[in-house]
mmCIF file of C-alpha atoms in Angstrom:
data_model
loop_
_atom_site.group_PDB
_atom_site.id
_atom_site.type_symbol
_atom_site.label_atom_id
_atom_site.label_comp_id
_atom_site.label_asym_id
_atom_site.label_seq_id
_atom_site.Cartn_x
_atom_site.Cartn_y
_atom_site.Cartn_z
ATOM 1 C CA MET A 1 22.451 67.776 160.613
ATOM 2 C CA ASN A 2 18.678 67.147 159.458
ATOM 3 C CA ILE A 3 18.708 63.809 158.280
ATOM 4 C CA GLN A 4 15.270 64.117 156.081
ATOM 5 C CA ARG A 5 16.625 66.702 154.794
ATOM 6 C CA TRP A 6 19.605 65.917 153.820
ATOM 7 C CA MET A 7 18.839 63.023 151.225
ATOM 8 C CA ALA A 8 15.722 65.032 150.032
ATOM 9 C CA ARG A 9 18.804 67.275 148.915
ATOM 10 C CA ARG A 10 21.630 64.676 147.919
ATOM 11 C CA GLU A 11 19.379 62.048 146.306
ATOM 12 C CA ALA A 12 19.318 62.997 142.910
ATOM 13 C CA SER A 13 23.460 63.576 142.800
ATOM 14 C CA TRP A 14 22.717 59.807 143.673
ATOM 15 C CA ARG A 15 20.307 59.272 141.304
ATOM 16 C CA GLN A 16 22.289 60.903 138.273
ATOM 17 C CA LEU A 17 25.362 58.747 139.169
ATOM 18 C CA ASP A 18 23.294 55.640 139.290
ATOM 19 C CA ALA A 19 22.086 55.916 135.503
ATOM 20 C CA LEU A 20 25.580 57.463 134.185
ATOM 21 C CA LEU A 21 26.766 53.840 136.092
ATOM 22 C CA GLN A 22 24.265 52.089 134.434
ATOM 23 C CA GLN A 23 25.062 53.643 130.558
ATOM 24 C CA ALA A 24 28.885 52.524 131.759
ATOM 25 C CA GLU A 25 27.283 49.329 132.845
ATOM 26 C CA LYS A 26 25.783 48.634 130.079
ATOM 27 C CA LYS A 27 27.527 49.543 126.861
ATOM 28 C CA GLY A 28 31.091 51.106 127.803
ATOM 29 C CA LEU A 29 32.392 53.907 129.358
ATOM 30 C CA LYS A 30 33.180 55.137 125.092
ATOM 31 C CA SER A 31 29.462 55.034 125.083
ATOM 32 C CA LEU A 32 30.084 58.530 127.499
ATOM 33 C CA SER A 33 30.833 61.841 126.766
ATOM 34 C CA GLY A 34 33.828 63.147 127.665
ATOM 35 C CA GLY A 35 31.214 65.694 129.948
ATOM 36 C CA GLN A 36 28.940 62.639 131.722
ATOM 37 C CA VAL A 37 32.440 61.069 132.515
ATOM 38 C CA ARG A 38 33.935 64.358 134.190
ATOM 39 C CA GLN A 39 30.152 63.751 135.832
ATOM 40 C CA MET A 40 30.166 60.983 136.885
ATOM 41 C CA ALA A 41 33.679 61.461 138.148
ATOM 42 C CA SER A 42 32.652 64.504 140.243
ATOM 43 C CA LEU A 43 29.266 62.326 141.165
ATOM 44 C CA TYR A 44 31.894 59.694 142.197
ATOM 45 C CA ARG A 45 33.341 62.047 144.874
ATOM 46 C CA SER A 46 30.600 63.725 146.296
ATOM 47 C CA VAL A 47 29.150 60.235 147.112
ATOM 48 C CA SER A 48 31.920 59.496 149.016
ATOM 49 C CA ALA A 49 31.697 62.158 150.868
ATOM 50 C CA ASP A 50 28.214 61.674 150.825
ATOM 51 C CA LEU A 51 28.568 57.573 152.732
ATOM 52 C CA ALA A 52 31.343 59.221 154.992
ATOM 53 C CA ARG A 53 28.684 61.204 156.022
ATOM 54 C CA ALA A 54 26.116 59.372 156.687
ATOM 55 C CA LYS A 55 28.225 56.817 158.242
ATOM 56 C CA SER A 56 29.627 59.671 160.611
ATOM 57 C CA ASN A 57 25.848 60.793 161.653
ATOM 58 C CA ALA A 58 24.807 57.611 161.952
ATOM 59 C CA VAL A 59 22.165 57.509 158.954
ATOM 60 C CA GLY A 60 19.830 53.941 157.905
ATOM 61 C CA GLN A 61 21.873 50.959 157.441
ATOM 62 C CA ALA A 62 19.834 50.695 154.420
ATOM 63 C CA VAL A 63 21.083 54.307 153.214
ATOM 64 C CA ILE A 64 24.580 52.790 153.867
ATOM 65 C CA GLN A 65 24.195 49.730 151.958
ATOM 66 C CA ASP A 66 22.947 52.162 149.202
ATOM 67 C CA LEU A 67 25.762 54.546 148.952
ATOM 68 C CA GLN A 68 27.838 51.514 149.301
ATOM 69 C CA GLN A 69 26.817 50.091 145.782
ATOM 70 C CA LEU A 70 26.911 53.290 144.666
ATOM 71 C CA THR A 71 31.279 54.360 145.303
ATOM 72 C CA SER A 72 31.555 50.436 144.757
ATOM 73 C CA ARG A 73 30.302 50.798 142.028
ATOM 74 C CA GLY A 74 32.147 53.855 140.563
ATOM 75 C CA TYR A 75 35.358 52.497 142.244
ATOM 76 C CA ARG A 76 34.881 50.596 139.250
ATOM 77 C CA GLN A 77 34.520 51.815 136.506
ATOM 78 C CA ILE A 78 36.187 54.869 136.933
ATOM 79 C CA TYR A 79 39.688 52.718 138.159
ATOM 80 C CA GLN A 80 38.779 49.704 136.916
ATOM 81 C CA GLY A 81 36.802 50.295 134.232
ATOM 82 C CA SER A 82 39.909 53.019 132.247
ATOM 83 C CA ARG A 83 42.227 50.241 132.642
ATOM 84 C CA ARG A 84 40.237 47.166 131.350
ATOM 85 C CA GLN A 85 39.587 49.342 128.226
ATOM 86 C CA GLU A 86 43.170 50.035 128.819
ATOM 87 C CA TRP A 87 43.453 46.183 128.060
ATOM 88 C CA GLN A 88 41.510 46.329 124.919
ATOM 89 C CA SER A 89 43.527 48.907 123.371
ATOM 90 C CA ILE A 90 46.326 46.357 123.419
ATOM 91 C CA LEU A 91 44.246 43.859 122.188
ATOM 92 C CA ASP A 92 42.699 45.397 119.611
ATOM 93 C CA PHE A 93 46.583 46.782 118.483
ATOM 94 C CA TYR A 94 47.607 43.313 117.854
ATOM 95 C CA ARG A 95 44.435 42.091 116.156
ATOM 96 C CA TYR A 96 43.895 44.977 114.185
ATOM 97 C CA GLY A 97 46.212 47.243 114.835
ATOM 98 C CA PHE A 98 49.819 46.362 113.589
ATOM 99 C CA PRO A 99 48.219 44.903 110.928
ATOM 100 C CA GLU A 100 47.078 47.986 109.797
ATOM 101 C CA THR A 101 50.297 49.214 110.023
ATOM 102 C CA VAL A 102 52.410 47.024 108.223
ATOM 103 C CA GLN A 103 50.082 47.021 105.061
ATOM 104 C CA GLN A 104 50.402 50.726 105.039
ATOM 105 C CA THR A 105 54.702 50.731 105.549
ATOM 106 C CA TRP A 106 54.600 47.691 102.639
ATOM 107 C CA PRO A 107 56.918 49.275 100.138
ATOM 108 C CA TYR A 108 58.915 50.233 103.021
ATOM 109 C CA ILE A 109 59.216 47.086 104.226
ATOM 110 C CA ALA A 110 59.529 45.664 100.341
ATOM 111 C CA LEU A 111 62.183 48.059 99.808
ATOM 112 C CA ALA A 112 64.463 47.563 103.136
ATOM 113 C CA THR A 113 63.686 43.348 101.893
ATOM 114 C CA VAL A 114 65.510 44.247 98.951
ATOM 115 C CA LEU A 115 68.189 45.690 100.308
ATOM 116 C CA PHE A 116 68.882 42.658 102.979
ATOM 117 C CA GLY A 117 68.239 40.774 99.749
ATOM 118 C CA LEU A 118 70.996 42.037 97.661
ATOM 119 C CA GLY A 119 73.926 42.691 100.279
ATOM 120 C CA GLY A 120 73.253 38.964 101.239
ATOM 121 C CA LEU A 121 74.092 38.218 96.827
ATOM 122 C CA VAL A 122 77.210 40.268 96.549
ATOM 123 C CA GLY A 123 78.235 38.516 99.905
ATOM 124 C CA TRP A 124 77.437 34.977 99.215
ATOM 125 C CA TRP A 125 79.008 36.221 94.924
ATOM 126 C CA PHE A 126 82.298 37.496 96.718
ATOM 127 C CA ALA A 127 82.273 34.817 99.245
ATOM 128 C CA TRP A 128 81.832 32.140 96.560
ATOM 129 C CA GLN A 129 84.553 33.867 94.038
ATOM 130 C CA ASP A 130 87.129 34.764 96.214
ATOM 131 C CA PRO A 131 87.856 33.053 99.974
ATOM 132 C CA ALA A 132 90.283 35.751 101.015
ATOM 133 C CA PHE A 133 86.650 38.470 100.963
ATOM 134 C CA LEU A 134 84.812 35.266 102.917
ATOM 135 C CA THR A 135 87.504 35.020 105.529
ATOM 136 C CA LEU A 136 87.785 39.354 105.524
ATOM 137 C CA VAL A 137 83.807 39.496 106.416
ATOM 138 C CA LEU A 138 83.510 36.636 108.878
ATOM 139 C CA GLY A 139 87.051 36.978 110.681
ATOM 140 C CA GLN A 140 90.147 34.285 110.316
ATOM 141 C CA ALA A 141 89.467 32.021 113.065
ATOM 142 C CA PHE A 142 86.171 31.925 113.339
ATOM 143 C CA VAL A 143 86.254 30.077 109.163
ATOM 144 C CA GLU A 144 88.758 27.668 109.720
ATOM 145 C CA GLN A 145 87.340 26.745 113.804
ATOM 146 C CA VAL A 146 84.067 25.782 111.104
ATOM 147 C CA LYS A 147 86.097 24.509 107.830
ATOM 148 C CA THR A 148 88.207 22.122 110.882
ATOM 149 C CA SER A 149 85.087 21.189 113.308
ATOM 150 C CA GLN A 150 82.848 20.186 110.827
ATOM 151 C CA GLU A 151 80.014 21.415 113.599
ATOM 152 C CA LEU A 152 78.078 24.193 113.958
ATOM 153 C CA TRP A 153 78.844 27.434 116.378
ATOM 154 C CA THR A 154 74.967 26.496 117.872
ATOM 155 C CA VAL A 155 75.984 24.449 119.728
ATOM 156 C CA SER A 156 77.174 26.959 121.865
ATOM 157 C CA ILE A 157 72.781 27.858 123.205
ATOM 158 C CA MET A 158 73.326 23.741 124.442
ATOM 159 C CA GLY A 159 72.753 23.935 127.985
ATOM 160 C CA VAL A 160 72.922 27.548 128.636
ATOM 161 C CA GLU A 161 69.036 28.318 126.760
ATOM 162 C CA PRO A 162 67.479 30.640 128.995
ATOM 163 C CA VAL A 163 70.713 32.894 129.094
ATOM 164 C CA ALA A 164 71.665 32.547 125.223
ATOM 165 C CA SER A 165 67.917 32.993 124.555
ATOM 166 C CA SER A 166 67.822 36.960 126.673
ATOM 167 C CA GLN A 167 70.927 37.801 125.035
ATOM 168 C CA ILE A 168 69.364 36.945 121.872
ATOM 169 C CA MET A 169 66.181 38.716 121.783
ATOM 170 C CA ILE A 170 68.418 41.915 122.996
ATOM 171 C CA ASN A 171 70.863 41.762 120.343
ATOM 172 C CA ASN A 172 68.064 42.080 118.015
ATOM 173 C CA ILE A 173 66.166 43.801 119.772
ATOM 174 C CA GLY A 174 68.723 46.373 120.003
ATOM 175 C CA VAL A 175 70.085 45.688 115.888
ATOM 176 C CA SER A 176 66.499 46.832 115.276
ATOM 177 C CA LEU A 177 65.649 50.408 117.277
ATOM 178 C CA TRP A 178 69.974 51.131 115.460
ATOM 179 C CA ALA A 179 67.172 50.597 112.181
ATOM 180 C CA MET A 180 64.737 52.581 112.961
ATOM 181 C CA ILE A 181 67.164 55.508 114.494
ATOM 182 C CA GLY A 182 69.159 54.751 111.810
ATOM 183 C CA GLY A 183 66.298 56.172 109.716
ATOM 184 C CA ILE A 184 66.824 59.788 111.601
ATOM 185 C CA ALA A 185 70.552 60.133 111.938
ATOM 186 C CA MET A 186 73.573 57.397 113.458
ATOM 187 C CA VAL A 187 76.767 59.004 115.317
ATOM 188 C CA MET A 188 79.707 57.229 113.978
ATOM 189 C CA PRO A 189 82.850 57.528 116.813
ATOM 190 C CA SER A 190 84.918 55.301 114.720
ATOM 191 C CA VAL A 191 84.706 57.461 111.603
ATOM 192 C CA PRO A 192 84.201 60.332 112.450
ATOM 193 C CA LEU A 193 80.712 60.615 110.909
ATOM 194 C CA LEU A 194 77.218 61.751 111.293
ATOM 195 C CA THR A 195 75.075 59.871 108.918
ATOM 196 C CA PRO A 196 72.560 61.085 106.780
ATOM 197 C CA PRO A 197 68.510 60.103 107.480
ATOM 198 C CA GLY A 198 68.607 56.899 105.718
ATOM 199 C CA ALA A 199 71.487 55.599 105.228
ATOM 200 C CA PHE A 200 72.922 54.637 108.751
ATOM 201 C CA THR A 201 69.507 51.993 107.725
ATOM 202 C CA VAL A 202 70.609 51.040 104.334
ATOM 203 C CA TYR A 203 74.883 50.924 105.747
ATOM 204 C CA LEU A 204 72.258 48.203 108.217
ATOM 205 C CA LEU A 205 70.970 45.836 105.601
ATOM 206 C CA LEU A 206 73.210 45.846 103.154
ATOM 207 C CA PHE A 207 75.290 44.736 105.717
ATOM 208 C CA ASN A 208 73.809 41.917 107.039
ATOM 209 C CA GLY A 209 72.930 40.554 104.166
ATOM 210 C CA LEU A 210 76.624 40.453 103.477
ATOM 211 C CA MET A 211 77.190 38.397 106.616
ATOM 212 C CA ILE A 212 74.617 36.056 105.635
ATOM 213 C CA GLY A 213 75.608 35.928 102.466
ATOM 214 C CA CYS A 214 79.272 35.027 103.367
ATOM 215 C CA VAL A 215 78.089 32.813 105.821
ATOM 216 C CA GLY A 216 75.892 30.528 103.284
ATOM 217 C CA VAL A 217 78.547 30.131 101.342
ATOM 218 C CA LEU A 218 80.748 28.931 103.633
ATOM 219 C CA VAL A 219 78.142 26.177 105.588
ATOM 220 C CA ALA A 220 78.064 25.601 101.824
ATOM 221 C CA GLN A 221 81.647 24.622 101.317
ATOM 222 C CA ALA A 222 81.905 22.594 104.869
ATOM 223 C CA GLY A 223 79.345 20.695 103.915
ATOM 224 C CA LEU A 224 77.320 22.044 106.631
ATOM 225 C CA ALA A 225 73.861 24.139 105.060
ATOM 226 C CA TRP A 226 71.096 21.717 105.349
ATOM 227 C CA ASP A 227 71.645 21.887 109.152
ATOM 228 C CA LEU A 228 72.248 25.557 109.536
ATOM 229 C CA TRP A 229 69.074 26.769 107.890
ATOM 230 C CA ALA A 230 67.639 24.387 109.571
ATOM 231 C CA PHE A 231 68.485 26.201 112.503
ATOM 232 C CA VAL A 232 67.412 29.324 111.202
ATOM 233 C CA PHE A 233 64.519 28.369 109.776
ATOM 234 C CA PRO A 234 62.465 28.824 112.756
ATOM 235 C CA HIS A 235 63.047 31.784 114.553
ATOM 236 C CA GLY A 236 64.308 33.412 111.495
ATOM 237 C CA ALA A 237 60.433 33.353 109.649
ATOM 238 C CA LEU A 238 59.572 35.533 112.288
ATOM 239 C CA GLU A 239 62.931 37.271 113.353
ATOM 240 C CA LEU A 240 64.260 38.362 109.649
ATOM 241 C CA PRO A 241 60.386 40.322 109.095
ATOM 242 C CA ALA A 242 60.663 41.798 112.130
ATOM 243 C CA ILE A 243 64.333 42.593 110.858
ATOM 244 C CA PHE A 244 63.444 43.395 107.810
ATOM 245 C CA MET A 245 59.920 45.954 108.920
ATOM 246 C CA ALA A 246 62.519 48.357 111.612
ATOM 247 C CA GLY A 247 64.667 49.277 108.592
ATOM 248 C CA GLY A 248 60.929 50.058 106.879
ATOM 249 C CA ALA A 249 60.310 51.903 109.816
ATOM 250 C CA GLY A 250 63.597 53.189 109.305
ATOM 251 C CA LEU A 251 63.284 54.307 106.443
ATOM 252 C CA LEU A 252 59.784 55.343 106.684
ATOM 253 C CA LEU A 253 61.246 58.595 109.004
ATOM 254 C CA ALA A 254 63.598 58.894 106.474
ATOM 255 C CA LYS A 255 61.192 59.441 103.254
ATOM 256 C CA SER A 256 58.815 61.701 106.137
ATOM 257 C CA ILE A 257 62.331 64.181 106.728
ATOM 258 C CA LEU A 258 64.319 64.441 103.016
ATOM 259 C CA LEU A 259 61.065 63.808 101.413
ATOM 260 C CA PRO A 260 58.175 64.997 103.667
ATOM 261 C CA GLY A 261 55.449 65.442 100.238
ATOM 262 C CA ALA A 262 52.502 67.173 100.833
ATOM 263 C CA TYR A 263 53.325 68.073 104.195
ATOM 264 C CA ARG A 264 56.470 70.552 106.695
ATOM 265 C CA ARG A 265 58.977 68.557 107.415
ATOM 266 C CA ILE A 266 57.833 68.452 110.867
ATOM 267 C CA ASP A 267 54.132 67.380 110.741
ATOM 268 C CA ALA A 268 55.548 63.691 107.424
ATOM 269 C CA LEU A 269 58.526 63.374 111.038
ATOM 270 C CA ARG A 270 55.487 63.365 113.440
ATOM 271 C CA ILE A 271 52.823 61.317 111.074
ATOM 272 C CA HIS A 272 55.671 58.926 110.292
ATOM 273 C CA GLY A 273 57.065 59.221 113.094
ATOM 274 C CA LEU A 274 53.826 57.354 115.026
ATOM 275 C CA GLN A 275 53.602 54.796 112.521
ATOM 276 C CA ALA A 276 57.242 54.304 112.891
ATOM 277 C CA VAL A 277 56.465 53.311 116.479
ATOM 278 C CA ARG A 278 53.177 51.634 116.113
ATOM 279 C CA LEU A 279 55.417 49.087 114.209
ATOM 280 C CA LEU A 280 58.375 48.791 117.093
ATOM 281 C CA TYR A 281 55.507 47.874 119.031
ATOM 282 C CA GLY A 282 55.064 44.735 116.687
ATOM 283 C CA ILE A 283 58.354 44.053 116.093
ATOM 284 C CA ILE A 284 59.697 43.942 119.584
ATOM 285 C CA THR A 285 56.399 41.422 120.344
ATOM 286 C CA LEU A 286 57.899 38.887 117.293
ATOM 287 C CA LEU A 287 61.658 39.394 118.249
ATOM 288 C CA VAL A 288 60.735 38.157 121.701
ATOM 289 C CA MET A 289 58.923 35.114 120.176
ATOM 290 C CA ALA A 290 61.889 34.604 118.134
ATOM 291 C CA GLY A 291 64.656 34.500 120.321
ATOM 292 C CA ILE A 292 61.929 32.111 123.049
ATOM 293 C CA ILE A 293 62.080 29.527 119.669
ATOM 294 C CA GLU A 294 65.733 30.494 118.901
ATOM 295 C CA GLY A 295 67.213 29.879 122.207
ATOM 296 C CA PHE A 296 64.664 26.576 123.356
ATOM 297 C CA PHE A 297 63.963 24.676 119.821
ATOM 298 C CA SER A 298 66.029 26.201 117.162
ATOM 299 C CA PRO A 299 69.235 24.352 118.352
ATOM 300 C CA GLN A 300 68.186 21.290 119.690
ATOM 301 C CA THR A 301 69.646 18.107 118.064
ATOM 302 C CA TRP A 302 67.282 15.686 118.919
ATOM 303 C CA ILE A 303 64.594 17.560 117.134
ATOM 304 C CA PRO A 304 64.361 16.197 113.042
ATOM 305 C CA ASN A 305 65.764 18.563 110.966
ATOM 306 C CA GLY A 306 62.776 18.181 108.833
ATOM 307 C CA LEU A 307 60.455 19.353 111.332
ATOM 308 C CA LYS A 308 62.406 23.100 111.990
ATOM 309 C CA TYR A 309 61.773 23.576 107.797
ATOM 310 C CA ALA A 310 57.651 22.367 108.378
ATOM 311 C CA VAL A 311 57.415 24.744 111.692
ATOM 312 C CA GLY A 312 59.730 27.554 109.880
ATOM 313 C CA ILE A 313 57.763 27.648 106.788
ATOM 314 C CA ALA A 314 54.418 27.549 108.983
ATOM 315 C CA LEU A 315 55.015 30.285 111.268
ATOM 316 C CA PHE A 316 56.043 32.591 108.356
ATOM 317 C CA ILE A 317 52.528 31.888 106.694
ATOM 318 C CA GLY A 318 51.138 32.119 109.842
ATOM 319 C CA LEU A 319 53.002 35.590 110.298
ATOM 320 C CA GLY A 320 51.695 36.353 106.371
ATOM 321 C CA GLN A 321 48.211 35.751 107.062
ATOM 322 C CA TYR A 322 48.456 37.556 109.959
ATOM 323 C CA CYS A 323 49.504 40.890 108.061
ATOM 324 C CA ARG A 324 46.885 40.498 106.017
ATOM 325 C CA ARG A 325 44.626 40.994 108.805
ATOM 326 C CA GLN A 326 41.518 43.483 108.071
ATOM 327 C CA ARG A 327 39.865 45.921 110.809
ATOM 328 C CA PRO A 328 36.391 44.620 110.490
ATOM 329 C CA ALA A 329 33.423 46.680 108.912
#
């Protein structure tokens, strides 16, 4: 191989790759057009081949070092740079993307919250008026255990915090997924019934609200209300809004099927489905955080109830401020 002729023929490609790499290193990969990125990848492959040829043909050490630097820089931008951009995208989603999605879908989240609250009011009213309703919803054994033991069932978490925390996370994430999927349809083999869009989501919100209302009456009658709500406040500040968001995502999907508006149903489902999935990413993160708090902080009897209430209020205010974040202009 004529080394001088080969170097003269290949040097232009090396300089092109160097120029593209300098731009990517200074301004990021996003500063390159699609064509420039493809060109950089092609040049990287050809320069890698040139490096192998230079080593096998005893080209001068200075040329080999230059080609090694070019290929190393190219590798960092093409492979490691893409991973860095992925991490930046994830960070951007949690900084601005998730709050934006919450703001875009807030009417559905608000409706889900109202449905849950309505179920809670119904449960509280009927349980307070009729003890039989209380035992019907919560079960005779559970009601009697709480009233006779005068102790919250949450003490069972003590000593098994890691296991309990994991189970709580899995359960809450499962409920959120059902609430979201219920916006499309749900098969209920025990009935048997295929629910229409949104019906199962509404059922879950009302039923869970009903359960909370009945539990509120039970602990009030047993004189345990202050302790129970101190337990609920820290993790509930994240867990309940996450459940409401999941319900809102389900109602959003139901709306895209039943009332697509100016869109075709398939297009409405695609657009709103993307919003629902973006909500789900944030919901799972909130539920993981809530599960950790519920497993390791909320049940601890050595922590004063007043501190638990304060932490819950602070978390709720912080979540509200976070969901109001605006992307800089």
